[in-house]
Amino acid sequence: MAAPTRPTRDPTAREGLERVRGRRPFRRGAVSGVRRPRNVLVLVVSLVVLVLAVALNVGRGEFPIGIPDVLATLFGGGDPSQQFIILELRLPRSLTGLLVGGALAVSGAIMQSVARNPLASPDIIGITWGASAAAVTLIVLGGAGLVGTLAAVGLPLAALVGGLLAATVIYGLAWRKGIQGFRLVLVGIGINAMLVAVVNWLLIVAQVYEAARATVWINGSLNARGWEHVVPVGLALLILVPAALVLSFVMGALQYGDDTARGLGVRVDRARSLLLLVAVVLAGVATASAGPIAFVALVSPQIAQRLVGSSRPPIGASLVIGAALTVTADLIARTAFGGVELPVGVVTAVLGAPYLLYLLVRQGREARA
Amino acid sequence: MTVGSAPVVPTAGGRGRARPKRSLRRRRLIGLGVLLVLLVLAVLASIAFGTKVIPFSHVGSALFAPTGTEDDIVIRSLRVPRTVLGVLVGVALGLAGALIQGHTRNPLADPGLLGVNMGAAFFVVVGIYVFGVTTLFGYVWFAFAGAMVASVAVFLLGSAGGRGGPTPVSLALAGAALSFLLSGLVSAIILVDTDTLDAYRFWNVGSLAGRDTAVAGQVVWFIVIGALIALATAPALNALSLGEDVARSLGQSVRRTRVLGIVAITLLAGGATAACGPIGFVGLVVPHVVRSFTGPDHRWLLPASGLLGAVLLLAADVLGRLVARPGELQVGIVLALVGAPFFIALVRRRKLVSI
């Protein structure tokens, strides 16, 4: 049975646009696209989850505060003591987690789209490990002298520089009359292995106390994060996410392959370089603030893509899902193990991995059915 | 050079066609010969060079006419067992790499990416933390069990969807996911317990140092059996590389070949990791280098990969002993630092041989 077509009643038909696989298209000025209600639904639901996770995370602790009070305080109410606890002590930590998670996820989404390979996320190809190697070097060489301002400014700075340096080296080595996704991943994996070896070596030459401190850092931690950690990541996201969204129109063309994209009028190399730059700065800033929180950059875009049902990782949904994942993981890391506060990265790994496995298995079943 | 002789022009079509085949065979034989010579050189270097400087004349007398001097003891009880273990583990890692790349048809595949290392690491950490194991000898069984569980889990998860076998991407994703999960659990334990961190950080850099003959004795049979299975399935793997449907129509049992492949990879990579800790890059780099002279035929590729694996591991181990005197750099670290640039150069220089 063929579905009845009613071209005359379809308002979009008058504008000369055709339905795309049953989806209603739209045009506003120079921009045209297809309505994706599922995309919006995913975005709304994950935003709600994110707000709830933040409220829960802010509320739990030595001095528990209920969700209604937390929400009231966040929107300007609450009594002074609650305001102090929430706004000065707990909110910066959750916000850092939210922003860092979002930045990592967007970075992963861009890189996975550009390289057309789900493994091309900053934690697999060595960018976050570049940051780690620099930070661990500082921790081990600095020893007991690494406290106060030196630790507060030096560690993030070293991490940022390390991440950017690693990315530059990877990009330079992968460049051969242009960038090809698969080669980028392979070169990245090579650099990553070197950096991991350097970190492991530093860990065995260090005193065990420094090794423990470095291990906390490598795993990504949100302990003792204040407003000074929130601001840089917030600024980076504010500038780079809109840039990524604008560039993502080009990303759609890139996924058909370089030749087709060129035929569609895209300046392929420039677009790709810009996109990768955005992704690398996001990952670098995020890692500088909280350490390389594992798995968020790899898994959030993949989850978002499967939930939305798109052909490549969507930036908006990845951002919100990455943020929600990180904040939820921090909540678990803080409260689930009695007196022990684990680094958030331990939990993101343990939490994110089974979900990705489940998605893989389910996707395989669907493909077989 | 003979001047004036006419160039040999193939007159018959048959002769012209036979030619490239013969030159390929010659190239393979020369390649194998070169590898054997290199292996002998690497073994000699591994026995002769080390933290303690021993003159070559003493090396010879220690091997063939020991008199119980300090040099004799160093060579006979430290360097020879270490070299034997190096050859064993190198062969295992080279073979495992060639096998896993053949089965997944993925030049990215490496036993490390498929969760073997993290599986072994997790079980070792559990062994240290829960059961109080602190000796290298004690780690072996934990590491081996962990490697086995992890690789089987990754293969099952990666192939949970598709018919008959996993796709390269799903396998790599399943391996990455499981590795992340296990490394999270490992981190959780070593962060809570500093003593475990202290023991684990030394296991975590793969090394041949400090392993006595008992360690080699524990894993030797796994590696030998794994190698035999690998070599026996080489023709079947050749058929599989034409695609599963073609292999089936040629009368191959795809499932049996795959299962044997998993068993062999697990025995080889698990045995190697159990003995020495995680050592990357041998399995990834070696098959690419070997393929340049053997071509894709696994009957040549597999043995040559084993030989080159042993050469590479011994050479890296010797280098690690020489560059950081009086201490030494662990072989896992040397391999990553030397192997990675080499690998990157390989990736850059030409299009990767697709398999």
Short mmCIF file of N, CA and C in Angstrom, two decimals, chain A residues 12-133:
data_model
loop_
_atom_site.label_atom_id
_atom_site.label_comp_id
_atom_site.label_asym_id
_atom_site.label_seq_id
_atom_site.Cartn_x
_atom_site.Cartn_y
_atom_site.Cartn_z
N THR A 12 4.88 22.96 2.48
CA THR A 12 6.27 23.03 2.06
C THR A 12 6.41 22.80 0.57
N ALA A 13 5.44 22.07 0.01
CA ALA A 13 5.55 21.77 -1.41
C ALA A 13 5.50 23.06 -2.22
N ARG A 14 4.76 24.04 -1.69
CA ARG A 14 4.67 25.31 -2.42
C ARG A 14 6.01 26.00 -2.52
N GLU A 15 6.89 25.73 -1.53
CA GLU A 15 8.20 26.38 -1.55
C GLU A 15 9.20 25.62 -2.40
N GLY A 16 8.73 24.57 -3.03
CA GLY A 16 9.62 23.83 -3.90
C GLY A 16 10.56 22.89 -3.15
N LEU A 17 10.20 22.54 -1.91
CA LEU A 17 11.04 21.61 -1.16
C LEU A 17 10.37 20.25 -1.12
N GLU A 18 11.17 19.19 -1.11
CA GLU A 18 10.60 17.86 -1.06
C GLU A 18 10.78 17.26 0.31
N ARG A 19 9.84 16.39 0.67
CA ARG A 19 9.99 15.67 1.93
C ARG A 19 11.22 14.76 1.86
N VAL A 20 11.99 14.68 2.96
CA VAL A 20 13.14 13.79 3.02
C VAL A 20 12.79 12.62 3.93
N ARG A 21 12.61 11.46 3.35
CA ARG A 21 12.26 10.26 4.10
C ARG A 21 11.15 10.55 5.09
N GLY A 22 10.09 11.20 4.61
CA GLY A 22 8.93 11.45 5.44
C GLY A 22 9.05 12.63 6.37
N ARG A 23 10.22 13.28 6.41
CA ARG A 23 10.38 14.41 7.32
C ARG A 23 10.00 15.70 6.62
N ARG A 24 9.37 16.61 7.37
CA ARG A 24 8.95 17.87 6.78
C ARG A 24 10.14 18.82 6.68
N PRO A 25 10.41 19.33 5.51
CA PRO A 25 11.49 20.31 5.37
C PRO A 25 11.00 21.72 5.68
N PHE A 26 11.94 22.62 5.91
CA PHE A 26 11.57 24.02 6.13
C PHE A 26 12.62 24.92 5.49
N ARG A 27 12.21 26.18 5.26
CA ARG A 27 13.20 27.14 4.74
C ARG A 27 12.96 28.48 5.41
N ARG A 28 14.04 29.06 5.99
CA ARG A 28 13.96 30.41 6.57
C ARG A 28 15.08 31.22 5.95
N GLY A 29 14.73 32.05 5.02
CA GLY A 29 15.76 32.84 4.36
C GLY A 29 16.71 31.94 3.59
N ALA A 30 18.00 32.05 3.92
CA ALA A 30 19.00 31.29 3.19
C ALA A 30 19.18 29.89 3.77
N VAL A 31 18.58 29.65 4.94
CA VAL A 31 18.81 28.38 5.62
C VAL A 31 17.65 27.45 5.35
N SER A 32 17.96 26.24 4.91
CA SER A 32 16.90 25.26 4.79
C SER A 32 17.35 23.98 5.46
N GLY A 33 16.39 23.18 5.87
CA GLY A 33 16.75 21.94 6.55
C GLY A 33 15.53 21.07 6.69
N VAL A 34 15.66 20.03 7.53
CA VAL A 34 14.57 19.11 7.75
C VAL A 34 14.23 19.13 9.22
N ARG A 35 12.94 19.15 9.54
CA ARG A 35 12.55 19.11 10.96
C ARG A 35 12.87 17.73 11.52
N ARG A 36 13.50 17.69 12.65
CA ARG A 36 13.81 16.42 13.30
C ARG A 36 13.26 16.44 14.71
N PRO A 37 11.98 16.05 14.88
CA PRO A 37 11.38 16.11 16.22
C PRO A 37 12.13 15.26 17.23
N ARG A 38 12.69 14.12 16.76
CA ARG A 38 13.38 13.24 17.69
C ARG A 38 14.62 13.93 18.27
N ASN A 39 15.28 14.74 17.44
CA ASN A 39 16.44 15.50 17.88
C ASN A 39 16.06 16.42 19.03
N VAL A 40 14.94 17.15 18.84
CA VAL A 40 14.47 18.08 19.87
C VAL A 40 14.10 17.32 21.13
N LEU A 41 13.40 16.19 20.97
CA LEU A 41 12.98 15.40 22.12
C LEU A 41 14.19 14.94 22.93
N VAL A 42 15.20 14.41 22.24
CA VAL A 42 16.40 13.95 22.93
C VAL A 42 17.05 15.10 23.69
N LEU A 43 17.10 16.26 23.02
CA LEU A 43 17.73 17.43 23.64
C LEU A 43 16.99 17.83 24.92
N VAL A 44 15.64 17.87 24.83
CA VAL A 44 14.85 18.29 25.99
C VAL A 44 15.00 17.31 27.13
N VAL A 45 14.87 16.02 26.83
CA VAL A 45 14.95 15.01 27.88
C VAL A 45 16.32 15.03 28.54
N SER A 46 17.38 15.12 27.73
CA SER A 46 18.70 15.09 28.35
C SER A 46 18.97 16.38 29.13
N LEU A 47 18.37 17.49 28.71
CA LEU A 47 18.50 18.73 29.50
C LEU A 47 17.86 18.57 30.87
N VAL A 48 16.66 17.95 30.89
CA VAL A 48 15.98 17.72 32.16
C VAL A 48 16.84 16.84 33.05
N VAL A 49 17.38 15.76 32.48
CA VAL A 49 18.25 14.87 33.25
C VAL A 49 19.44 15.65 33.79
N LEU A 50 20.01 16.52 32.96
CA LEU A 50 21.17 17.31 33.37
C LEU A 50 20.84 18.20 34.57
N VAL A 51 19.70 18.92 34.48
CA VAL A 51 19.32 19.83 35.58
C VAL A 51 19.10 19.03 36.87
N LEU A 52 18.43 17.89 36.74
CA LEU A 52 18.20 17.05 37.91
C LEU A 52 19.52 16.57 38.50
N ALA A 53 20.44 16.14 37.62
CA ALA A 53 21.73 15.64 38.10
C ALA A 53 22.49 16.74 38.84
N VAL A 54 22.46 17.96 38.27
CA VAL A 54 23.15 19.07 38.94
C VAL A 54 22.51 19.34 40.29
N ALA A 55 21.17 19.38 40.31
CA ALA A 55 20.47 19.67 41.57
C ALA A 55 20.79 18.62 42.62
N LEU A 56 20.78 17.35 42.22
CA LEU A 56 21.10 16.27 43.14
C LEU A 56 22.54 16.39 43.64
N ASN A 57 23.45 16.65 42.70
CA ASN A 57 24.86 16.72 43.05
C ASN A 57 25.12 17.87 44.01
N VAL A 58 24.43 19.00 43.77
CA VAL A 58 24.62 20.15 44.64
C VAL A 58 24.00 19.88 46.01
N GLY A 59 22.89 19.14 46.02
CA GLY A 59 22.18 18.91 47.27
C GLY A 59 22.86 17.92 48.20
N ARG A 60 23.53 16.90 47.61
CA ARG A 60 24.12 15.86 48.45
C ARG A 60 25.44 16.33 49.05
N GLY A 61 25.74 15.86 50.28
CA GLY A 61 27.00 16.21 50.91
C GLY A 61 26.88 16.16 52.42
N GLU A 62 27.88 16.70 53.11
CA GLU A 62 27.89 16.72 54.58
C GLU A 62 26.61 17.36 55.12
N PHE A 63 26.17 18.40 54.42
CA PHE A 63 25.00 19.15 54.83
C PHE A 63 23.96 19.02 53.72
N PRO A 64 23.07 17.98 53.81
CA PRO A 64 22.16 17.72 52.70
C PRO A 64 21.11 18.81 52.52
N ILE A 65 20.83 19.15 51.28
CA ILE A 65 19.80 20.14 50.96
C ILE A 65 18.85 19.50 49.95
N GLY A 66 17.54 19.64 50.17
CA GLY A 66 16.57 19.01 49.27
C GLY A 66 16.55 19.67 47.90
N ILE A 67 16.08 18.90 46.90
CA ILE A 67 16.07 19.41 45.52
C ILE A 67 15.26 20.71 45.38
N PRO A 68 14.05 20.80 46.01
CA PRO A 68 13.30 22.07 45.87
C PRO A 68 14.10 23.26 46.37
N ASP A 69 14.75 23.10 47.55
CA ASP A 69 15.56 24.21 48.08
C ASP A 69 16.72 24.54 47.13
N VAL A 70 17.35 23.49 46.59
CA VAL A 70 18.47 23.71 45.67
C VAL A 70 18.00 24.52 44.47
N LEU A 71 16.88 24.06 43.88
CA LEU A 71 16.38 24.76 42.69
C LEU A 71 16.01 26.20 43.04
N ALA A 72 15.37 26.39 44.22
CA ALA A 72 15.00 27.74 44.64
C ALA A 72 16.25 28.62 44.76
N THR A 73 17.30 28.07 45.38
CA THR A 73 18.53 28.85 45.56
C THR A 73 19.18 29.17 44.21
N LEU A 74 19.17 28.17 43.33
CA LEU A 74 19.80 28.40 42.02
C LEU A 74 19.11 29.52 41.26
N PHE A 75 17.77 29.65 41.49
CA PHE A 75 17.05 30.71 40.78
C PHE A 75 16.85 31.94 41.64
N GLY A 76 17.71 32.13 42.66
CA GLY A 76 17.74 33.41 43.36
C GLY A 76 17.16 33.42 44.76
N GLY A 77 16.50 32.33 45.21
CA GLY A 77 15.89 32.34 46.54
C GLY A 77 16.82 31.73 47.59
N GLY A 78 16.22 31.06 48.58
CA GLY A 78 16.98 30.35 49.59
C GLY A 78 17.50 31.25 50.68
N ASP A 79 17.86 30.63 51.86
CA ASP A 79 18.40 31.46 52.94
C ASP A 79 19.91 31.61 52.78
N PRO A 80 20.52 32.58 53.47
CA PRO A 80 21.94 32.90 53.25
C PRO A 80 22.88 31.71 53.42
N SER A 81 22.62 30.86 54.45
CA SER A 81 23.56 29.76 54.66
C SER A 81 23.51 28.79 53.48
N GLN A 82 22.28 28.53 53.01
CA GLN A 82 22.15 27.65 51.85
C GLN A 82 22.78 28.29 50.62
N GLN A 83 22.59 29.61 50.50
CA GLN A 83 23.20 30.31 49.36
C GLN A 83 24.72 30.14 49.37
N PHE A 84 25.30 30.29 50.58
CA PHE A 84 26.75 30.17 50.67
C PHE A 84 27.20 28.77 50.28
N ILE A 85 26.55 27.77 50.91
CA ILE A 85 26.98 26.39 50.64
C ILE A 85 26.82 26.06 49.16
N ILE A 86 25.68 26.46 48.62
CA ILE A 86 25.41 26.05 47.24
C ILE A 86 26.25 26.85 46.25
N LEU A 87 26.19 28.19 46.37
CA LEU A 87 26.80 29.01 45.33
C LEU A 87 28.32 29.06 45.44
N GLU A 88 28.83 29.05 46.67
CA GLU A 88 30.28 29.19 46.82
C GLU A 88 30.99 27.85 46.86
N LEU A 89 30.39 26.85 47.52
CA LEU A 89 31.12 25.60 47.73
C LEU A 89 30.79 24.54 46.68
N ARG A 90 29.50 24.31 46.44
CA ARG A 90 29.17 23.11 45.66
C ARG A 90 28.91 23.38 44.19
N LEU A 91 28.29 24.52 43.88
CA LEU A 91 27.92 24.75 42.48
C LEU A 91 29.13 24.80 41.55
N PRO A 92 30.24 25.47 41.95
CA PRO A 92 31.39 25.51 41.03
C PRO A 92 31.84 24.13 40.61
N ARG A 93 31.82 23.19 41.55
CA ARG A 93 32.25 21.84 41.22
C ARG A 93 31.35 21.22 40.16
N SER A 94 30.04 21.32 40.38
CA SER A 94 29.10 20.74 39.41
C SER A 94 29.19 21.45 38.07
N LEU A 95 29.33 22.78 38.13
CA LEU A 95 29.42 23.54 36.88
C LEU A 95 30.68 23.17 36.11
N THR A 96 31.79 23.02 36.84
CA THR A 96 33.02 22.59 36.17
C THR A 96 32.79 21.26 35.48
N GLY A 97 32.16 20.33 36.21
CA GLY A 97 31.88 19.03 35.63
C GLY A 97 31.01 19.14 34.40
N LEU A 98 29.95 19.96 34.52
CA LEU A 98 29.02 20.14 33.40
C LEU A 98 29.74 20.68 32.17
N LEU A 99 30.52 21.75 32.39
CA LEU A 99 31.17 22.40 31.26
C LEU A 99 32.26 21.52 30.65
N VAL A 100 33.04 20.90 31.54
CA VAL A 100 34.12 20.04 31.04
C VAL A 100 33.54 18.87 30.25
N GLY A 101 32.49 18.26 30.81
CA GLY A 101 31.85 17.14 30.11
C GLY A 101 31.32 17.58 28.75
N GLY A 102 30.66 18.75 28.73
CA GLY A 102 30.13 19.25 27.47
C GLY A 102 31.23 19.52 26.46
N ALA A 103 32.31 20.16 26.94
CA ALA A 103 33.41 20.48 26.03
C ALA A 103 34.04 19.22 25.45
N LEU A 104 34.27 18.23 26.30
CA LEU A 104 34.86 16.98 25.82
C LEU A 104 33.94 16.32 24.79
N ALA A 105 32.64 16.32 25.08
CA ALA A 105 31.70 15.65 24.18
C ALA A 105 31.65 16.34 22.83
N VAL A 106 31.63 17.69 22.83
CA VAL A 106 31.60 18.40 21.55
C VAL A 106 32.89 18.14 20.78
N SER A 107 34.00 18.17 21.52
CA SER A 107 35.28 17.88 20.89
C SER A 107 35.27 16.51 20.22
N GLY A 108 34.74 15.51 20.96
CA GLY A 108 34.65 14.16 20.40
C GLY A 108 33.73 14.12 19.19
N ALA A 109 32.58 14.81 19.29
CA ALA A 109 31.62 14.79 18.18
C ALA A 109 32.25 15.35 16.92
N ILE A 110 32.98 16.48 17.06
CA ILE A 110 33.59 17.09 15.88
C ILE A 110 34.64 16.16 15.28
N MET A 111 35.51 15.64 16.15
CA MET A 111 36.61 14.83 15.62
C MET A 111 36.08 13.55 14.98
N GLN A 112 35.07 12.94 15.61
CA GLN A 112 34.52 11.71 15.03
C GLN A 112 33.87 11.99 13.68
N SER A 113 33.22 13.16 13.56
CA SER A 113 32.61 13.49 12.26
C SER A 113 33.67 13.76 11.21
N VAL A 114 34.67 14.55 11.58
CA VAL A 114 35.69 14.95 10.61
C VAL A 114 36.48 13.74 10.13
N ALA A 115 36.86 12.88 11.07
CA ALA A 115 37.67 11.73 10.68
C ALA A 115 36.80 10.58 10.18
N ARG A 116 35.48 10.73 10.31
CA ARG A 116 34.54 9.66 9.94
C ARG A 116 34.94 8.35 10.58
N ASN A 117 35.28 8.40 11.85
CA ASN A 117 35.74 7.21 12.57
C ASN A 117 35.43 7.41 14.04
N PRO A 118 34.63 6.52 14.65
CA PRO A 118 34.24 6.72 16.05
C PRO A 118 35.43 6.66 17.01
N LEU A 119 36.55 6.12 16.54
CA LEU A 119 37.70 6.04 17.45
C LEU A 119 38.49 7.34 17.48
N ALA A 120 38.16 8.28 16.59
CA ALA A 120 38.95 9.51 16.51
C ALA A 120 38.47 10.51 17.54
N SER A 121 38.49 10.13 18.81
CA SER A 121 38.13 11.12 19.81
C SER A 121 39.40 11.48 20.58
N PRO A 122 39.39 12.67 21.21
CA PRO A 122 40.65 13.18 21.76
C PRO A 122 41.29 12.26 22.80
N ASP A 123 40.49 11.39 23.45
CA ASP A 123 41.12 10.52 24.45
C ASP A 123 41.76 9.29 23.83
N ILE A 124 41.37 8.95 22.60
CA ILE A 124 42.00 7.78 21.96
C ILE A 124 43.27 8.22 21.21
N ILE A 125 43.22 9.36 20.54
CA ILE A 125 44.34 9.69 19.66
C ILE A 125 45.39 10.56 20.34
N GLY A 126 45.37 10.68 21.65
CA GLY A 126 46.57 11.19 22.30
C GLY A 126 46.55 12.64 22.73
N ILE A 127 45.45 13.37 22.47
CA ILE A 127 45.46 14.78 22.86
C ILE A 127 45.38 14.93 24.37
N THR A 128 44.45 14.18 24.99
CA THR A 128 44.35 14.29 26.45
C THR A 128 45.56 13.65 27.13
N TRP A 129 46.17 12.68 26.46
CA TRP A 129 47.37 12.09 27.06
C TRP A 129 48.57 13.03 26.94
N GLY A 130 48.57 13.89 25.91
CA GLY A 130 49.59 14.93 25.84
C GLY A 130 49.49 15.84 27.06
N ALA A 131 48.24 16.21 27.39
CA ALA A 131 48.02 17.02 28.58
C ALA A 131 48.48 16.28 29.83
N SER A 132 48.14 14.98 29.90
CA SER A 132 48.52 14.20 31.08
C SER A 132 50.03 14.12 31.23
N ALA A 133 50.72 13.85 30.11
CA ALA A 133 52.18 13.70 30.20
C ALA A 133 52.80 14.98 30.74
#
